[in-house]
């Protein structure tokens, strides 16, 4: 009898086989469905992310463009403000230099005034008076000192304001440099694309760098720099106006005081010339009187000498007539006449002596007064020479005669009659 060979193992039923085939089919269908959904979702996600990436790139490029526009706007504003600050610095520097020249110009008037005061100290005797010229010269020294203090104060203020302007200009320069660098960076970023060879992945690119600011802080910083610069420029403009007004006021005060001083000096010179002429006339008259009085003294002396011979004659006659003898020693008319003549001669000689003594006293007084007048004349001439030297010294302060030689003589002030008058 033949035997059948059979594969060992557990055999499944037909129903199990059919169920297995069905499960495989259903699983394949489910997997394909899931795969289909994933593919659809992937395609949608690809489209969505592509659009999102494109729009994000576009939005950020637009933001970069707007940012570049903002930076460019502030850059132009800062550049314009910096140019205005530079112009104001130049203008204030010019004003400061003009004020320094005005201050330097007060040195010569002060030296001239001091020299005039020193010259007038050379007056002697009663010519050394505290007159209006001295008062005006001292006032002029005070005015010049005050002007120097005011001008120096303006120069100091200008220097301080220049420092503030330069500090504001430095801040503008730094801000402008930062704006230029930031503009270069943003323009470089705007020029980059996905196909640029310079792009790469960076470690932690979303980090917040230290020192970062907000847009409000960024704009407030530049606005503060511009505002501060404008405020300093306004203060500088006001200072320049004040300096200009101060220079004009100082110039007017110095000119007014110069005119007052020179008027007082001319007036004093005029009075001195008048006094000198009067003294010269008095001296000449006194000298003429001395000459005449000396002649009269000599005449009195001659007359006294001339009276001695008649006196001797009458004395001799009287003495000789005392020798008459006896009754002839008579007191006759001759005797009375001779006695009367002797008395008259004695009286005449006495009168002449008295008059001669008076004349000699008067002559001595006149001569003493002549010596005093000569001394006073010398002092007045010296004082007038000093006043004229002061006038000559001050000629360099008069703008209209600066080009004229300083050796010109000071002309006296006279009217048509030749008498000295004060104009």
mmCIF file of C-alpha atoms in Angstrom:
data_model
loop_
_atom_site.group_PDB
_atom_site.id
_atom_site.type_symbol
_atom_site.label_atom_id
_atom_site.label_comp_id
_atom_site.label_asym_id
_atom_site.label_seq_id
_atom_site.Cartn_x
_atom_site.Cartn_y
_atom_site.Cartn_z
ATOM 1 C CA UNK A 1 0.000 0.000 0.000
ATOM 2 C CA UNK A 2 1.405 3.344 -0.987
ATOM 3 C CA UNK A 3 2.138 6.153 1.668
ATOM 4 C CA UNK A 4 1.507 9.987 1.048
ATOM 5 C CA UNK A 5 4.167 12.483 2.057
ATOM 6 C CA UNK A 6 2.729 15.595 3.848
ATOM 7 C CA UNK A 7 4.436 18.880 4.865
ATOM 8 C CA UNK A 8 4.538 19.031 8.553
ATOM 9 C CA UNK A 9 3.019 22.054 10.289
ATOM 10 C CA UNK A 10 -0.226 23.618 11.259
ATOM 11 C CA UNK A 11 -2.526 24.085 8.408
ATOM 12 C CA UNK A 12 -4.951 27.009 8.220
ATOM 13 C CA UNK A 13 -8.423 26.979 7.085
ATOM 14 C CA UNK A 14 -9.759 28.479 3.908
ATOM 15 C CA UNK A 15 -11.623 31.046 5.892
ATOM 16 C CA UNK A 16 -8.435 32.101 7.595
ATOM 17 C CA UNK A 17 -6.755 32.349 4.243
ATOM 18 C CA UNK A 18 -9.539 34.474 2.871
ATOM 19 C CA UNK A 19 -9.500 36.661 5.933
ATOM 20 C CA UNK A 20 -5.774 37.138 5.611
ATOM 21 C CA UNK A 21 -6.098 38.207 1.998
ATOM 22 C CA UNK A 22 -8.877 40.590 2.915
ATOM 23 C CA UNK A 23 -6.838 42.095 5.766
ATOM 24 C CA UNK A 24 -3.873 42.623 3.475
ATOM 25 C CA UNK A 25 -6.080 44.386 0.963
ATOM 26 C CA UNK A 26 -7.753 46.544 3.541
ATOM 27 C CA UNK A 27 -4.392 47.447 5.105
ATOM 28 C CA UNK A 28 -2.959 48.380 1.736
ATOM 29 C CA UNK A 29 -6.007 50.506 1.034
ATOM 30 C CA UNK A 30 -5.694 52.257 4.409
ATOM 31 C CA UNK A 31 -2.006 52.872 3.947
ATOM 32 C CA UNK A 32 -2.568 54.280 0.513
ATOM 33 C CA UNK A 33 -5.292 56.559 1.899
ATOM 34 C CA UNK A 34 -3.036 57.801 4.626
ATOM 35 C CA UNK A 35 -0.245 58.308 2.108
ATOM 36 C CA UNK A 36 -2.624 60.201 -0.160
ATOM 37 C CA UNK A 37 -3.665 62.509 2.671
ATOM 38 C CA UNK A 38 -0.030 63.067 3.643
ATOM 39 C CA UNK A 39 0.839 63.835 0.047
ATOM 40 C CA UNK A 40 -2.026 66.331 -0.214
ATOM 41 C CA UNK A 41 -1.133 67.920 3.068
ATOM 42 C CA UNK A 42 2.534 68.030 2.043
ATOM 43 C CA UNK A 43 1.667 69.689 -1.224
ATOM 44 C CA UNK A 44 -0.534 72.209 0.591
ATOM 45 C CA UNK A 45 2.200 72.807 3.152
ATOM 46 C CA UNK A 46 4.735 73.254 0.371
ATOM 47 C CA UNK A 47 2.524 75.786 -1.325
ATOM 48 C CA UNK A 48 1.748 77.534 1.947
ATOM 49 C CA UNK A 49 5.340 77.652 3.136
ATOM 50 C CA UNK A 50 6.541 78.760 -0.280
ATOM 51 C CA UNK A 51 4.020 81.598 -0.255
ATOM 52 C CA UNK A 52 4.811 82.394 3.378
ATOM 53 C CA UNK A 53 8.535 82.434 2.695
ATOM 54 C CA UNK A 54 8.038 84.592 -0.384
ATOM 55 C CA UNK A 55 5.795 87.040 1.403
ATOM 56 C CA UNK A 56 8.057 87.143 4.470
ATOM 57 C CA UNK A 57 11.034 87.863 2.230
ATOM 58 C CA UNK A 58 9.025 90.534 0.420
ATOM 59 C CA UNK A 59 7.795 92.110 3.674
ATOM 60 C CA UNK A 60 11.258 92.166 5.189
ATOM 61 C CA UNK A 61 12.706 93.600 1.984
ATOM 62 C CA UNK A 62 10.031 96.281 2.132
ATOM 63 C CA UNK A 63 10.812 96.889 5.802
ATOM 64 C CA UNK A 64 14.495 97.154 4.911
ATOM 65 C CA UNK A 65 13.622 99.619 2.157
ATOM 66 C CA UNK A 66 11.499 101.643 4.586
ATOM 67 C CA UNK A 67 14.281 101.507 7.132
ATOM 68 C CA UNK A 68 16.767 102.683 4.524
ATOM 69 C CA UNK A 69 14.406 105.553 3.705
ATOM 70 C CA UNK A 70 14.188 106.495 7.406
ATOM 71 C CA UNK A 71 17.952 106.324 7.832
ATOM 72 C CA UNK A 72 18.454 108.349 4.627
ATOM 73 C CA UNK A 73 15.989 110.957 5.848
ATOM 74 C CA UNK A 74 17.769 111.300 9.178
ATOM 75 C CA UNK A 75 21.122 111.242 7.411
ATOM 76 C CA UNK A 76 20.112 114.210 5.265
ATOM 77 C CA UNK A 77 18.707 115.974 8.315
ATOM 78 C CA UNK A 78 21.920 115.370 10.254
ATOM 79 C CA UNK A 79 24.083 116.469 7.319
ATOM 80 C CA UNK A 80 22.068 119.679 6.887
ATOM 81 C CA UNK A 81 22.219 120.356 10.624
ATOM 82 C CA UNK A 82 25.966 119.657 10.652
ATOM 83 C CA UNK A 83 26.486 122.131 7.816
ATOM 84 C CA UNK A 84 24.482 124.749 9.701
ATOM 85 C CA UNK A 85 26.549 124.086 12.829
ATOM 86 C CA UNK A 86 29.761 124.451 10.814
ATOM 87 C CA UNK A 87 28.523 127.740 9.392
ATOM 88 C CA UNK A 88 27.555 128.957 12.863
ATOM 89 C CA UNK A 89 30.954 127.908 14.258
ATOM 90 C CA UNK A 90 32.654 129.903 11.486
ATOM 91 C CA UNK A 91 30.405 132.923 12.128
ATOM 92 C CA UNK A 92 30.974 132.796 15.883
ATOM 93 C CA UNK A 93 34.715 132.390 15.333
ATOM 94 C CA UNK A 94 34.706 135.518 13.136
ATOM 95 C CA UNK A 95 32.697 137.415 15.776
ATOM 96 C CA UNK A 96 35.114 136.256 18.463
ATOM 97 C CA UNK A 97 38.112 137.385 16.385
ATOM 98 C CA UNK A 98 36.475 140.772 15.788
ATOM 99 C CA UNK A 99 35.905 141.127 19.525
ATOM 100 C CA UNK A 100 39.525 140.157 20.183
ATOM 101 C CA UNK A 101 40.661 142.817 17.710
ATOM 102 C CA UNK A 102 38.379 145.333 19.445
ATOM 103 C CA UNK A 103 39.942 144.344 22.774
ATOM 104 C CA UNK A 104 43.450 144.692 21.330
ATOM 105 C CA UNK A 105 42.492 148.112 19.958
ATOM 106 C CA UNK A 106 41.875 149.375 23.508
ATOM 107 C CA UNK A 107 45.515 148.840 24.484
ATOM 108 C CA UNK A 108 46.788 151.897 22.587
ATOM 109 C CA UNK A 109 44.176 154.331 24.026
ATOM 110 C CA UNK A 110 44.961 153.073 27.530
ATOM 111 C CA UNK A 111 48.708 153.548 26.994
ATOM 112 C CA UNK A 112 48.154 157.011 25.498
ATOM 113 C CA UNK A 113 45.893 158.047 28.373
ATOM 114 C CA UNK A 114 48.408 156.785 30.934
ATOM 115 C CA UNK A 115 51.181 158.659 29.106
ATOM 116 C CA UNK A 116 49.118 161.853 29.149
ATOM 117 C CA UNK A 117 48.550 161.499 32.889
ATOM 118 C CA UNK A 118 52.281 160.929 33.369
ATOM 119 C CA UNK A 119 53.151 163.940 31.210
ATOM 120 C CA UNK A 120 50.808 166.208 33.147
ATOM 121 C CA UNK A 121 52.451 165.138 36.392
ATOM 122 C CA UNK A 122 55.465 167.131 35.170
ATOM 123 C CA UNK A 123 53.674 170.439 35.839
ATOM 124 C CA UNK A 124 55.212 172.567 38.621
ATOM 125 C CA UNK A 125 53.915 174.877 41.291
ATOM 126 C CA UNK A 126 50.401 176.163 41.099
ATOM 127 C CA UNK A 127 50.122 174.776 37.551
ATOM 128 C CA UNK A 128 49.783 171.306 39.075
ATOM 129 C CA UNK A 129 46.015 171.573 39.467
ATOM 130 C CA UNK A 130 43.244 168.995 39.546
ATOM 131 C CA UNK A 131 41.497 170.298 36.455
ATOM 132 C CA UNK A 132 38.746 168.815 34.242
ATOM 133 C CA UNK A 133 41.413 167.344 31.951
ATOM 134 C CA UNK A 134 42.750 165.173 34.740
ATOM 135 C CA UNK A 135 39.203 164.150 35.668
ATOM 136 C CA UNK A 136 38.405 163.233 32.041
ATOM 137 C CA UNK A 137 41.667 161.332 31.625
ATOM 138 C CA UNK A 138 40.985 159.302 34.776
ATOM 139 C CA UNK A 139 37.426 158.736 33.609
ATOM 140 C CA UNK A 140 38.795 157.596 30.256
ATOM 141 C CA UNK A 141 41.004 155.059 32.040
ATOM 142 C CA UNK A 142 37.934 153.769 33.889
ATOM 143 C CA UNK A 143 35.916 153.600 30.651
ATOM 144 C CA UNK A 144 38.696 151.687 28.867
ATOM 145 C CA UNK A 145 39.064 149.300 31.812
ATOM 146 C CA UNK A 146 35.316 148.691 31.797
ATOM 147 C CA UNK A 147 35.342 148.169 28.034
ATOM 148 C CA UNK A 148 38.175 145.652 28.334
ATOM 149 C CA UNK A 149 36.296 143.727 31.008
ATOM 150 C CA UNK A 150 33.109 143.633 28.917
ATOM 151 C CA UNK A 151 34.942 142.598 25.742
ATOM 152 C CA UNK A 152 36.926 139.929 27.603
ATOM 153 C CA UNK A 153 33.676 138.598 29.044
ATOM 154 C CA UNK A 154 32.223 138.389 25.531
ATOM 155 C CA UNK A 155 35.332 136.546 24.329
ATOM 156 C CA UNK A 156 35.070 134.069 27.208
ATOM 157 C CA UNK A 157 31.382 133.479 26.460
ATOM 158 C CA UNK A 158 32.177 132.984 22.776
ATOM 159 C CA UNK A 159 34.874 130.452 23.660
ATOM 160 C CA UNK A 160 32.468 128.519 25.871
ATOM 161 C CA UNK A 161 29.773 128.619 23.189
ATOM 162 C CA UNK A 162 32.268 127.407 20.591
ATOM 163 C CA UNK A 163 33.048 124.456 22.844
ATOM 164 C CA UNK A 164 29.338 123.659 23.109
ATOM 165 C CA UNK A 165 28.894 123.961 19.335
ATOM 166 C CA UNK A 166 31.875 121.719 18.693
ATOM 167 C CA UNK A 167 30.523 119.189 21.175
ATOM 168 C CA UNK A 168 27.145 119.238 19.419
ATOM 169 C CA UNK A 169 28.958 118.933 16.076
ATOM 170 C CA UNK A 170 30.882 115.938 17.412
ATOM 171 C CA UNK A 171 27.631 114.263 18.461
ATOM 172 C CA UNK A 172 26.163 114.919 15.017
ATOM 173 C CA UNK A 173 29.286 113.496 13.405
ATOM 174 C CA UNK A 174 29.131 110.317 15.477
ATOM 175 C CA UNK A 175 25.415 109.922 14.812
ATOM 176 C CA UNK A 176 25.986 110.560 11.128
ATOM 177 C CA UNK A 177 28.792 107.994 10.990
ATOM 178 C CA UNK A 178 26.557 105.440 12.679
ATOM 179 C CA UNK A 179 23.783 106.254 10.219
ATOM 180 C CA UNK A 180 26.149 105.785 7.278
ATOM 181 C CA UNK A 181 27.365 102.457 8.630
ATOM 182 C CA UNK A 182 23.836 101.289 9.386
ATOM 183 C CA UNK A 183 22.754 102.404 5.913
ATOM 184 C CA UNK A 184 25.559 100.399 4.336
ATOM 185 C CA UNK A 185 24.566 97.337 6.365
ATOM 186 C CA UNK A 186 20.865 97.588 5.504
ATOM 187 C CA UNK A 187 21.533 98.272 1.819
ATOM 188 C CA UNK A 188 23.839 95.269 1.769
ATOM 189 C CA UNK A 189 21.101 93.173 3.382
ATOM 190 C CA UNK A 190 18.567 94.492 0.869
ATOM 191 C CA UNK A 191 20.796 93.482 -2.017
ATOM 192 C CA UNK A 192 21.038 89.869 -0.809
ATOM 193 C CA UNK A 193 18.818 87.198 -2.405
ATOM 194 C CA UNK A 194 18.408 83.450 -2.016
ATOM 195 C CA UNK A 195 20.816 82.986 -4.889
ATOM 196 C CA UNK A 196 23.515 85.236 -3.430
ATOM 197 C CA UNK A 197 26.797 83.400 -2.870
ATOM 198 C CA UNK A 198 27.473 85.214 0.427
ATOM 199 C CA UNK A 199 24.542 83.767 2.361
ATOM 200 C CA UNK A 200 25.078 81.002 4.908
ATOM 201 C CA UNK A 201 23.700 79.611 8.122
ATOM 202 C CA UNK A 202 24.838 81.444 11.242
ATOM 203 C CA UNK A 203 24.931 80.323 14.863
ATOM 204 C CA UNK A 204 22.092 81.836 16.888
ATOM 205 C CA UNK A 205 21.208 84.610 14.412
ATOM 206 C CA UNK A 206 18.041 85.548 16.322
ATOM 207 C CA UNK A 207 19.927 86.632 19.426
ATOM 208 C CA UNK A 208 19.443 90.220 20.702
ATOM 209 C CA UNK A 209 22.820 92.025 20.630
ATOM 210 C CA UNK A 210 23.793 93.995 23.715
ATOM 211 C CA UNK A 211 23.120 97.712 23.415
ATOM 212 C CA UNK A 212 20.104 97.228 21.171
ATOM 213 C CA UNK A 213 17.564 100.056 21.166
ATOM 214 C CA UNK A 214 13.936 100.455 20.239
ATOM 215 C CA UNK A 215 12.875 102.420 17.144
ATOM 216 C CA UNK A 216 11.518 105.093 19.471
ATOM 217 C CA UNK A 217 14.859 105.378 21.255
ATOM 218 C CA UNK A 218 16.681 105.422 17.921
ATOM 219 C CA UNK A 219 14.566 108.280 16.600
ATOM 220 C CA UNK A 220 14.617 110.178 19.902
ATOM 221 C CA UNK A 221 18.423 110.008 19.952
ATOM 222 C CA UNK A 222 18.808 111.651 16.539
ATOM 223 C CA UNK A 223 16.013 114.087 17.303
ATOM 224 C CA UNK A 224 17.778 115.060 20.525
ATOM 225 C CA UNK A 225 21.084 115.622 18.690
ATOM 226 C CA UNK A 226 19.425 117.822 16.065
ATOM 227 C CA UNK A 227 17.382 119.717 18.663
ATOM 228 C CA UNK A 228 20.416 120.297 20.858
ATOM 229 C CA UNK A 229 22.452 121.515 17.898
ATOM 230 C CA UNK A 230 19.684 123.948 16.914
ATOM 231 C CA UNK A 231 19.438 125.214 20.478
ATOM 232 C CA UNK A 232 23.202 125.803 20.592
ATOM 233 C CA UNK A 233 23.047 127.557 17.209
ATOM 234 C CA UNK A 234 20.249 129.792 18.486
ATOM 235 C CA UNK A 235 22.262 130.584 21.597
ATOM 236 C CA UNK A 236 25.294 131.299 19.398
ATOM 237 C CA UNK A 237 23.234 133.597 17.165
ATOM 238 C CA UNK A 238 21.996 135.516 20.204
ATOM 239 C CA UNK A 239 25.542 135.716 21.530
ATOM 240 C CA UNK A 240 26.822 137.060 18.195
ATOM 241 C CA UNK A 241 24.114 139.728 18.213
ATOM 242 C CA UNK A 242 25.004 140.657 21.791
ATOM 243 C CA UNK A 243 28.704 140.793 20.884
ATOM 244 C CA UNK A 244 27.970 143.045 17.925
ATOM 245 C CA UNK A 245 25.876 145.358 20.097
ATOM 246 C CA UNK A 246 28.528 145.312 22.826
ATOM 247 C CA UNK A 247 31.308 146.190 20.365
ATOM 248 C CA UNK A 248 29.232 149.078 19.006
ATOM 249 C CA UNK A 249 28.406 150.330 22.509
ATOM 250 C CA UNK A 250 32.034 150.074 23.605
ATOM 251 C CA UNK A 251 33.173 151.906 20.485
ATOM 252 C CA UNK A 252 30.603 154.654 21.069
ATOM 253 C CA UNK A 253 31.552 154.996 24.738
ATOM 254 C CA UNK A 254 35.264 155.141 23.943
ATOM 255 C CA UNK A 255 34.696 157.652 21.139
ATOM 256 C CA UNK A 256 32.446 159.823 23.308
ATOM 257 C CA UNK A 257 34.984 159.787 26.136
ATOM 258 C CA UNK A 258 37.821 160.512 23.701
ATOM 259 C CA UNK A 259 35.937 163.530 22.377
ATOM 260 C CA UNK A 260 35.160 164.735 25.926
ATOM 261 C CA UNK A 261 38.787 164.324 26.991
ATOM 262 C CA UNK A 262 40.165 166.104 23.939
ATOM 263 C CA UNK A 263 37.614 168.909 24.340
ATOM 264 C CA UNK A 264 38.695 169.368 27.959
ATOM 265 C CA UNK A 265 42.337 169.258 26.844
ATOM 266 C CA UNK A 266 41.756 171.862 24.116
ATOM 267 C CA UNK A 267 39.826 174.026 26.560
ATOM 268 C CA UNK A 268 42.583 173.777 29.141
ATOM 269 C CA UNK A 269 45.211 174.535 26.495
ATOM 270 C CA UNK A 270 43.173 177.541 25.409
ATOM 271 C CA UNK A 271 42.916 178.817 28.984
ATOM 272 C CA UNK A 272 46.632 178.273 29.449
ATOM 273 C CA UNK A 273 47.386 180.236 26.280
ATOM 274 C CA UNK A 274 45.120 183.014 27.483
ATOM 275 C CA UNK A 275 46.776 183.038 30.905
ATOM 276 C CA UNK A 276 50.209 182.932 29.280
ATOM 277 C CA UNK A 277 49.408 185.856 27.008
ATOM 278 C CA UNK A 278 47.964 187.781 29.937
ATOM 279 C CA UNK A 279 51.050 187.033 32.016
ATOM 280 C CA UNK A 280 53.346 188.046 29.152
ATOM 281 C CA UNK A 281 51.457 191.327 28.823
ATOM 282 C CA UNK A 282 51.612 191.917 32.570
ATOM 283 C CA UNK A 283 55.320 191.067 32.573
ATOM 284 C CA UNK A 284 56.017 193.405 29.706
ATOM 285 C CA UNK A 285 54.030 196.186 31.378
ATOM 286 C CA UNK A 286 55.779 195.547 34.685
ATOM 287 C CA UNK A 287 59.167 195.603 33.006
ATOM 288 C CA UNK A 288 58.282 198.888 31.324
ATOM 289 C CA UNK A 289 57.189 200.256 34.696
ATOM 290 C CA UNK A 290 60.433 199.044 36.271
ATOM 291 C CA UNK A 291 62.390 200.787 33.536
ATOM 292 C CA UNK A 292 60.491 204.022 34.088
ATOM 293 C CA UNK A 293 60.731 203.695 37.857
ATOM 294 C CA UNK A 294 64.469 203.101 37.627
ATOM 295 C CA UNK A 295 64.727 206.299 35.613
ATOM 296 C CA UNK A 296 62.671 208.143 38.197
ATOM 297 C CA UNK A 297 64.884 206.769 40.993
ATOM 298 C CA UNK A 298 67.925 207.989 39.166
ATOM 299 C CA UNK A 299 66.196 211.317 38.668
ATOM 300 C CA UNK A 300 65.353 211.548 42.368
ATOM 301 C CA UNK A 301 68.925 210.712 43.243
ATOM 302 C CA UNK A 302 70.170 213.399 40.819
ATOM 303 C CA UNK A 303 67.729 215.891 42.217
ATOM 304 C CA UNK A 304 68.835 215.117 45.758
ATOM 305 C CA UNK A 305 72.437 215.444 44.690
ATOM 306 C CA UNK A 306 71.597 218.676 42.914
ATOM 307 C CA UNK A 307 70.026 220.080 46.113
ATOM 308 C CA UNK A 308 73.246 219.677 48.024
ATOM 309 C CA UNK A 309 74.994 222.601 46.291
ATOM 310 C CA UNK A 310 72.197 225.101 47.042
ATOM 311 C CA UNK A 311 72.049 223.749 50.598
ATOM 312 C CA UNK A 312 75.777 224.180 50.976
ATOM 313 C CA UNK A 313 75.459 227.670 49.543
ATOM 314 C CA UNK A 314 72.761 228.731 51.955
ATOM 315 C CA UNK A 315 74.522 227.132 54.882
ATOM 316 C CA UNK A 316 77.727 228.895 53.947
ATOM 317 C CA UNK A 317 75.924 232.220 53.580
ATOM 318 C CA UNK A 318 74.213 231.800 56.936
ATOM 319 C CA UNK A 319 77.424 230.789 58.600
ATOM 320 C CA UNK A 320 79.391 233.638 57.037
ATOM 321 C CA UNK A 321 76.784 236.194 58.069
ATOM 322 C CA UNK A 322 77.170 235.152 61.681
ATOM 323 C CA UNK A 323 80.551 236.821 61.496
ATOM 324 C CA UNK A 324 79.068 240.282 61.020
ATOM 325 C CA UNK A 325 80.237 242.609 63.806
ATOM 326 C CA UNK A 326 78.144 244.519 66.304
ATOM 327 C CA UNK A 327 74.837 245.873 65.300
ATOM 328 C CA UNK A 328 75.368 244.666 61.744
ATOM 329 C CA UNK A 329 74.593 241.177 63.044
ATOM 330 C CA UNK A 330 71.075 242.003 62.067
ATOM 331 C CA UNK A 331 68.264 239.538 61.465
ATOM 332 C CA UNK A 332 67.303 241.232 58.254
ATOM 333 C CA UNK A 333 65.264 240.000 55.353
ATOM 334 C CA UNK A 334 68.321 238.356 53.925
ATOM 335 C CA UNK A 335 68.699 236.417 57.133
ATOM 336 C CA UNK A 336 65.055 235.408 57.100
ATOM 337 C CA UNK A 337 65.254 234.554 53.412
ATOM 338 C CA UNK A 338 68.349 232.409 53.883
ATOM 339 C CA UNK A 339 66.781 230.639 56.876
ATOM 340 C CA UNK A 340 63.622 230.048 54.902
ATOM 341 C CA UNK A 341 65.660 228.792 51.970
ATOM 342 C CA UNK A 342 67.582 226.428 54.241
ATOM 343 C CA UNK A 343 64.364 225.091 55.727
ATOM 344 C CA UNK A 344 62.875 224.728 52.274
ATOM 345 C CA UNK A 345 65.925 222.887 51.022
ATOM 346 C CA UNK A 346 65.888 220.582 54.072
ATOM 347 C CA UNK A 347 62.201 219.958 53.498
ATOM 348 C CA UNK A 348 62.783 219.327 49.814
ATOM 349 C CA UNK A 349 65.673 216.965 50.446
ATOM 350 C CA UNK A 350 63.616 215.119 53.072
ATOM 351 C CA UNK A 351 60.714 214.837 50.671
ATOM 352 C CA UNK A 352 63.037 213.634 47.970
ATOM 353 C CA UNK A 353 64.561 211.073 50.362
ATOM 354 C CA UNK A 354 61.139 209.827 51.340
ATOM 355 C CA UNK A 355 60.029 209.623 47.754
ATOM 356 C CA UNK A 356 63.306 207.946 46.799
ATOM 357 C CA UNK A 357 62.824 205.372 49.554
ATOM 358 C CA UNK A 358 59.263 204.772 48.368
ATOM 359 C CA UNK A 359 60.450 204.476 44.783
ATOM 360 C CA UNK A 360 63.201 202.073 45.778
ATOM 361 C CA UNK A 361 60.739 199.975 47.801
ATOM 362 C CA UNK A 362 58.340 199.995 44.888
ATOM 363 C CA UNK A 363 61.164 199.121 42.513
ATOM 364 C CA UNK A 364 62.226 196.250 44.743
ATOM 365 C CA UNK A 365 58.629 195.024 44.933
ATOM 366 C CA UNK A 366 58.254 195.268 41.178
ATOM 367 C CA UNK A 367 61.518 193.442 40.619
ATOM 368 C CA UNK A 368 60.502 190.727 43.093
ATOM 369 C CA UNK A 369 57.137 190.400 41.416
ATOM 370 C CA UNK A 370 58.883 190.368 38.033
ATOM 371 C CA UNK A 371 60.968 187.421 39.203
ATOM 372 C CA UNK A 372 57.794 185.674 40.372
ATOM 373 C CA UNK A 373 56.102 186.379 37.061
ATOM 374 C CA UNK A 374 59.138 185.070 35.195
ATOM 375 C CA UNK A 375 59.028 181.898 37.288
ATOM 376 C CA UNK A 376 55.276 181.618 36.752
ATOM 377 C CA UNK A 377 55.795 182.282 33.054
ATOM 378 C CA UNK A 378 58.322 179.450 32.912
ATOM 379 C CA UNK A 379 55.888 177.118 34.686
ATOM 380 C CA UNK A 380 53.047 178.135 32.399
ATOM 381 C CA UNK A 381 55.207 177.637 29.321
ATOM 382 C CA UNK A 382 56.198 174.195 30.578
ATOM 383 C CA UNK A 383 52.573 173.368 31.389
ATOM 384 C CA UNK A 384 51.473 174.563 27.940
ATOM 385 C CA UNK A 385 54.225 172.506 26.326
ATOM 386 C CA UNK A 386 53.051 169.462 28.285
ATOM 387 C CA UNK A 387 49.446 170.061 27.240
ATOM 388 C CA UNK A 388 50.554 170.375 23.628
ATOM 389 C CA UNK A 389 52.604 167.188 23.931
ATOM 390 C CA UNK A 390 49.532 165.470 25.359
ATOM 391 C CA UNK A 391 47.514 166.740 22.412
ATOM 392 C CA UNK A 392 50.201 165.508 20.020
ATOM 393 C CA UNK A 393 50.287 162.146 21.777
ATOM 394 C CA UNK A 394 46.531 161.766 21.463
ATOM 395 C CA UNK A 395 46.519 162.514 17.747
ATOM 396 C CA UNK A 396 47.098 158.835 17.023
ATOM 397 C CA UNK A 397 43.673 158.122 18.572
ATOM 398 C CA UNK A 398 41.836 160.343 16.085
ATOM 399 C CA UNK A 399 40.810 158.266 13.032
ATOM 400 C CA UNK A 400 40.695 161.274 10.700
ATOM 401 C CA UNK A 401 44.310 162.264 11.361
ATOM 402 C CA UNK A 402 45.984 158.895 11.748
ATOM 403 C CA UNK A 403 47.658 159.300 8.379
ATOM 404 C CA UNK A 404 48.910 162.847 9.123
ATOM 405 C CA UNK A 405 52.411 163.452 10.545
ATOM 406 C CA UNK A 406 52.437 163.570 14.321
ATOM 407 C CA UNK A 407 54.914 166.487 14.261
ATOM 408 C CA UNK A 408 52.272 169.042 13.234
ATOM 409 C CA UNK A 409 52.066 171.952 15.637
ATOM 410 C CA UNK A 410 48.927 172.460 17.673
ATOM 411 C CA UNK A 411 47.220 175.530 16.249
ATOM 412 C CA UNK A 412 45.784 177.993 18.795
ATOM 413 C CA UNK A 413 42.081 178.702 18.672
ATOM 414 C CA UNK A 414 41.601 182.336 17.640
ATOM 415 C CA UNK A 415 38.830 184.541 16.346
ATOM 416 C CA UNK A 416 39.075 187.250 13.687
ATOM 417 C CA UNK A 417 40.414 189.746 16.225
ATOM 418 C CA UNK A 418 43.373 187.609 17.134
ATOM 419 C CA UNK A 419 42.141 186.991 20.687
ATOM 420 C CA UNK A 420 42.201 183.349 21.784
ATOM 421 C CA UNK A 421 38.714 181.936 21.946
ATOM 422 C CA UNK A 422 37.345 178.489 22.708
ATOM 423 C CA UNK A 423 35.407 177.024 19.837
#
